[in-house]
Amino acid sequence: MDREFLIDLFADFGPVTLRRMFSGYGISADGTNFALALRAGLYFRADDETIPQFEAEGSKPFSYQTRSKTVTVNSYWQLPARLFDDSEELAVWAHLALAAAQRAALRRRPRPRKAAVKDAAGKKRAVKRAVARRSSAKKKRAPTKRSSP
């Protein structure tokens, strides 16, 4: 699928941003990636709320083959072929995919920070290392004195 085809395909949905990735494009709206256009087809973001619709249409989740196994990505499902001819219904499915992507973004939690380890003096080791790095960097950058003639 080329860029112009995808832009036309999503005309009823609204403006989308296409970014090169893998063998195709990542498709996003409002800064949220909700679809993948790859050589294997067009895949929309799905979650527990929308997967039953894809299953009812006979769609399959995105999968790819590695040297040792087949990896299935259950968060992206292939768009039913009939929607390529119905841009209004495709726009409805695209809105559902965008909503699924936004729900997934809300569920992501920031990773907890690792607790700093304190040394025998009760100071954080990370701080000591940072100070040591700064002082050694200053020594390396210090200008050398030149003797005058």
PDB file of C-alpha atoms in Angstrom:
ATOM      1  CA  MET A   1       0.000   0.000   0.000  1.00  0.00           C
ATOM      2  CA  ASP A   2       1.398   3.333  -0.937  1.00  0.00           C
ATOM      3  CA  ARG A   3       1.098   6.615   0.904  1.00  0.00           C
ATOM      4  CA  GLU A   4      -1.506   8.221  -1.373  1.00  0.00           C
ATOM      5  CA  PHE A   5      -3.768   5.156  -1.223  1.00  0.00           C
ATOM      6  CA  LEU A   6      -3.702   5.229   2.583  1.00  0.00           C
ATOM      7  CA  ILE A   7      -4.438   8.950   2.767  1.00  0.00           C
ATOM      8  CA  ASP A   8      -7.425   8.467   0.427  1.00  0.00           C
ATOM      9  CA  LEU A   9      -8.562   5.412   2.391  1.00  0.00           C
ATOM     10  CA  PHE A  10      -8.756   7.417   5.626  1.00  0.00           C
ATOM     11  CA  ALA A  11     -10.363  10.515   4.049  1.00  0.00           C
ATOM     12  CA  ASP A  12     -13.707   9.970   5.821  1.00  0.00           C
ATOM     13  CA  PHE A  13     -11.924   9.299   9.125  1.00  0.00           C
ATOM     14  CA  GLY A  14      -9.955  12.537   9.134  1.00  0.00           C
ATOM     15  CA  PRO A  15      -6.309  13.534   8.898  1.00  0.00           C
ATOM     16  CA  VAL A  16      -3.789  10.818   9.694  1.00  0.00           C
ATOM     17  CA  THR A  17      -0.030  10.824  10.063  1.00  0.00           C
ATOM     18  CA  LEU A  18       1.951   8.136   8.263  1.00  0.00           C
ATOM     19  CA  ARG A  19       5.385   7.111   9.495  1.00  0.00           C
ATOM     20  CA  ARG A  20       7.650   4.597   7.797  1.00  0.00           C
ATOM     21  CA  MET A  21       8.115   1.461   9.844  1.00  0.00           C
ATOM     22  CA  PHE A  22       9.027  -2.142   9.132  1.00  0.00           C
ATOM     23  CA  SER A  23       7.689  -3.006   5.677  1.00  0.00           C
ATOM     24  CA  GLY A  24       5.094  -0.242   5.558  1.00  0.00           C
ATOM     25  CA  TYR A  25       3.623   2.555   7.657  1.00  0.00           C
ATOM     26  CA  GLY A  26       2.452   3.266  11.166  1.00  0.00           C
ATOM     27  CA  ILE A  27      -0.791   5.241  11.031  1.00  0.00           C
ATOM     28  CA  SER A  28      -1.644   7.677  13.805  1.00  0.00           C
ATOM     29  CA  ALA A  29      -4.140  10.368  14.678  1.00  0.00           C
ATOM     30  CA  ASP A  30      -3.868  12.864  17.516  1.00  0.00           C
ATOM     31  CA  GLY A  31      -0.389  11.501  18.258  1.00  0.00           C
ATOM     32  CA  THR A  32      -1.655   7.949  18.874  1.00  0.00           C
ATOM     33  CA  ASN A  33      -0.668   5.058  16.624  1.00  0.00           C
ATOM     34  CA  PHE A  34      -3.800   3.031  15.859  1.00  0.00           C
ATOM     35  CA  ALA A  35      -3.034   1.113  12.664  1.00  0.00           C
ATOM     36  CA  LEU A  36      -0.253  -0.599  10.724  1.00  0.00           C
ATOM     37  CA  ALA A  37      -0.133  -0.790   6.946  1.00  0.00           C
ATOM     38  CA  LEU A  38       2.291  -3.587   6.076  1.00  0.00           C
ATOM     39  CA  ARG A  39       2.956  -5.793   3.071  1.00  0.00           C
ATOM     40  CA  ALA A  40       0.760  -8.404   4.752  1.00  0.00           C
ATOM     41  CA  GLY A  41      -2.222  -6.021   4.984  1.00  0.00           C
ATOM     42  CA  LEU A  42      -3.830  -3.299   7.050  1.00  0.00           C
ATOM     43  CA  TYR A  43      -4.076  -3.929  10.798  1.00  0.00           C
ATOM     44  CA  PHE A  44      -6.073  -1.945  13.334  1.00  0.00           C
ATOM     45  CA  ARG A  45      -5.423  -1.675  17.058  1.00  0.00           C
ATOM     46  CA  ALA A  46      -7.772  -3.900  19.052  1.00  0.00           C
ATOM     47  CA  ASP A  47      -8.509  -4.713  22.677  1.00  0.00           C
ATOM     48  CA  ASP A  48     -10.983  -6.797  24.657  1.00  0.00           C
ATOM     49  CA  GLU A  49     -13.816  -4.483  23.591  1.00  0.00           C
ATOM     50  CA  THR A  50     -13.143  -4.624  19.847  1.00  0.00           C
ATOM     51  CA  ILE A  51     -11.611  -8.070  19.244  1.00  0.00           C
ATOM     52  CA  PRO A  52     -15.075  -9.740  19.060  1.00  0.00           C
ATOM     53  CA  GLN A  53     -15.904  -7.536  16.033  1.00  0.00           C
ATOM     54  CA  PHE A  54     -12.758  -8.680  14.248  1.00  0.00           C
ATOM     55  CA  GLU A  55     -13.479 -12.313  15.108  1.00  0.00           C
ATOM     56  CA  ALA A  56     -17.038 -11.983  13.794  1.00  0.00           C
ATOM     57  CA  GLU A  57     -15.608 -10.799  10.465  1.00  0.00           C
ATOM     58  CA  GLY A  58     -13.184 -13.727  10.307  1.00  0.00           C
ATOM     59  CA  SER A  59     -10.111 -11.518  10.794  1.00  0.00           C
ATOM     60  CA  LYS A  60      -6.872 -12.766  12.311  1.00  0.00           C
ATOM     61  CA  PRO A  61      -4.389 -11.021  14.609  1.00  0.00           C
ATOM     62  CA  PHE A  62      -1.107  -9.773  13.185  1.00  0.00           C
ATOM     63  CA  SER A  63       1.570 -12.456  13.192  1.00  0.00           C
ATOM     64  CA  TYR A  64       5.054 -12.872  11.823  1.00  0.00           C
ATOM     65  CA  GLN A  65       7.535 -15.686  11.510  1.00  0.00           C
ATOM     66  CA  THR A  66      10.927 -15.784  13.212  1.00  0.00           C
ATOM     67  CA  ARG A  67      13.509 -18.500  12.616  1.00  0.00           C
ATOM     68  CA  SER A  68      12.151 -20.602  15.439  1.00  0.00           C
ATOM     69  CA  LYS A  69       8.462 -19.720  15.843  1.00  0.00           C
ATOM     70  CA  THR A  70       5.426 -17.711  14.805  1.00  0.00           C
ATOM     71  CA  VAL A  71       4.794 -14.612  16.911  1.00  0.00           C
ATOM     72  CA  THR A  72       1.201 -13.403  17.219  1.00  0.00           C
ATOM     73  CA  VAL A  73       0.531  -9.791  18.188  1.00  0.00           C
ATOM     74  CA  ASN A  74      -2.992  -9.843  19.599  1.00  0.00           C
ATOM     75  CA  SER A  75      -3.212  -6.045  19.846  1.00  0.00           C
ATOM     76  CA  TYR A  76      -3.403  -5.549  16.050  1.00  0.00           C
ATOM     77  CA  TRP A  77      -6.000  -7.342  13.902  1.00  0.00           C
ATOM     78  CA  GLN A  78      -6.344  -7.451  10.142  1.00  0.00           C
ATOM     79  CA  LEU A  79      -8.960  -5.147   8.709  1.00  0.00           C
ATOM     80  CA  PRO A  80     -11.806  -7.048   6.986  1.00  0.00           C
ATOM     81  CA  ALA A  81     -11.370  -6.832   3.201  1.00  0.00           C
ATOM     82  CA  ARG A  82     -14.929  -5.560   2.643  1.00  0.00           C
ATOM     83  CA  LEU A  83     -14.068  -2.290   4.422  1.00  0.00           C
ATOM     84  CA  PHE A  84     -11.666  -1.229   1.665  1.00  0.00           C
ATOM     85  CA  ASP A  85     -14.773  -0.556  -0.462  1.00  0.00           C
ATOM     86  CA  ASP A  86     -16.799   1.181   2.269  1.00  0.00           C
ATOM     87  CA  SER A  87     -14.927   4.264   3.448  1.00  0.00           C
ATOM     88  CA  GLU A  88     -17.683   5.362   5.847  1.00  0.00           C
ATOM     89  CA  GLU A  89     -17.674   2.068   7.748  1.00  0.00           C
ATOM     90  CA  LEU A  90     -13.880   1.997   7.624  1.00  0.00           C
ATOM     91  CA  ALA A  91     -13.941   5.380   9.383  1.00  0.00           C
ATOM     92  CA  VAL A  92     -16.132   3.874  12.139  1.00  0.00           C
ATOM     93  CA  TRP A  93     -13.671   0.987  12.587  1.00  0.00           C
ATOM     94  CA  ALA A  94     -10.765   3.462  12.575  1.00  0.00           C
ATOM     95  CA  HIS A  95     -12.394   5.459  15.388  1.00  0.00           C
ATOM     96  CA  LEU A  96     -12.835   2.239  17.372  1.00  0.00           C
ATOM     97  CA  ALA A  97      -9.162   1.369  16.773  1.00  0.00           C
ATOM     98  CA  LEU A  98      -8.073   4.836  17.881  1.00  0.00           C
ATOM     99  CA  ALA A  99     -10.178   4.482  21.046  1.00  0.00           C
ATOM    100  CA  ALA A 100      -8.584   1.068  21.718  1.00  0.00           C
ATOM    101  CA  ALA A 101      -5.106   2.571  21.299  1.00  0.00           C
ATOM    102  CA  GLN A 102      -5.977   5.425  23.658  1.00  0.00           C
ATOM    103  CA  ARG A 103      -7.310   2.985  26.267  1.00  0.00           C
ATOM    104  CA  ALA A 104      -4.085   0.992  25.998  1.00  0.00           C
ATOM    105  CA  ALA A 105      -2.036   4.154  26.514  1.00  0.00           C
ATOM    106  CA  LEU A 106      -4.000   4.949  29.677  1.00  0.00           C
ATOM    107  CA  ARG A 107      -3.399   1.450  31.052  1.00  0.00           C
ATOM    108  CA  ARG A 108       0.361   1.756  30.653  1.00  0.00           C
ATOM    109  CA  ARG A 109       1.912   2.707  33.913  1.00  0.00           C
ATOM    110  CA  PRO A 110       5.211   4.490  34.277  1.00  0.00           C
ATOM    111  CA  ARG A 111       7.945   2.111  35.319  1.00  0.00           C
ATOM    112  CA  PRO A 112       8.812   2.383  38.991  1.00  0.00           C
ATOM    113  CA  ARG A 113      12.240   3.827  39.665  1.00  0.00           C
ATOM    114  CA  LYS A 114      14.780   1.547  41.193  1.00  0.00           C
ATOM    115  CA  ALA A 115      15.565   2.311  44.793  1.00  0.00           C
ATOM    116  CA  ALA A 116      18.965   3.880  45.198  1.00  0.00           C
ATOM    117  CA  VAL A 117      21.465   1.815  47.124  1.00  0.00           C
ATOM    118  CA  LYS A 118      23.096   3.620  50.011  1.00  0.00           C
ATOM    119  CA  ASP A 119      26.731   3.150  50.921  1.00  0.00           C
ATOM    120  CA  ALA A 120      28.189   2.752  54.421  1.00  0.00           C
ATOM    121  CA  ALA A 121      28.127   6.516  54.980  1.00  0.00           C
ATOM    122  CA  GLY A 122      24.410   6.559  54.177  1.00  0.00           C
ATOM    123  CA  LYS A 123      24.840   8.388  50.871  1.00  0.00           C
ATOM    124  CA  LYS A 124      23.455   7.199  47.607  1.00  0.00           C
ATOM    125  CA  ARG A 125      26.041   5.462  45.435  1.00  0.00           C
ATOM    126  CA  ALA A 126      24.638   6.910  42.247  1.00  0.00           C
ATOM    127  CA  VAL A 127      25.362  10.418  43.504  1.00  0.00           C
ATOM    128  CA  LYS A 128      28.939   9.508  44.400  1.00  0.00           C
ATOM    129  CA  ARG A 129      29.514   7.969  40.984  1.00  0.00           C
ATOM    130  CA  ALA A 130      28.098  11.028  39.218  1.00  0.00           C
ATOM    131  CA  VAL A 131      30.382  13.341  41.205  1.00  0.00           C
ATOM    132  CA  ALA A 132      33.365  11.099  40.490  1.00  0.00           C
ATOM    133  CA  ARG A 133      32.566  11.116  36.769  1.00  0.00           C
ATOM    134  CA  ARG A 134      32.250  14.882  36.683  1.00  0.00           C
ATOM    135  CA  SER A 135      35.555  15.440  38.443  1.00  0.00           C
ATOM    136  CA  SER A 136      37.389  12.990  36.192  1.00  0.00           C
ATOM    137  CA  ALA A 137      35.836  14.637  33.131  1.00  0.00           C
ATOM    138  CA  LYS A 138      37.054  18.050  34.342  1.00  0.00           C
ATOM    139  CA  LYS A 139      40.573  16.677  34.758  1.00  0.00           C
ATOM    140  CA  LYS A 140      40.540  15.397  31.192  1.00  0.00           C
ATOM    141  CA  ARG A 141      39.318  18.725  29.836  1.00  0.00           C
ATOM    142  CA  ALA A 142      41.640  20.912  31.902  1.00  0.00           C
ATOM    143  CA  PRO A 143      43.849  23.007  29.632  1.00  0.00           C
ATOM    144  CA  THR A 144      47.514  22.238  29.717  1.00  0.00           C
ATOM    145  CA  LYS A 145      49.897  25.010  30.698  1.00  0.00           C
ATOM    146  CA  ARG A 146      52.170  26.130  27.955  1.00  0.00           C
ATOM    147  CA  SER A 147      55.529  27.541  28.700  1.00  0.00           C
ATOM    148  CA  SER A 148      56.226  30.892  27.146  1.00  0.00           C
ATOM    149  CA  PRO A 149      59.438  31.377  25.092  1.00  0.00           C
TER     150      PRO A 149
END
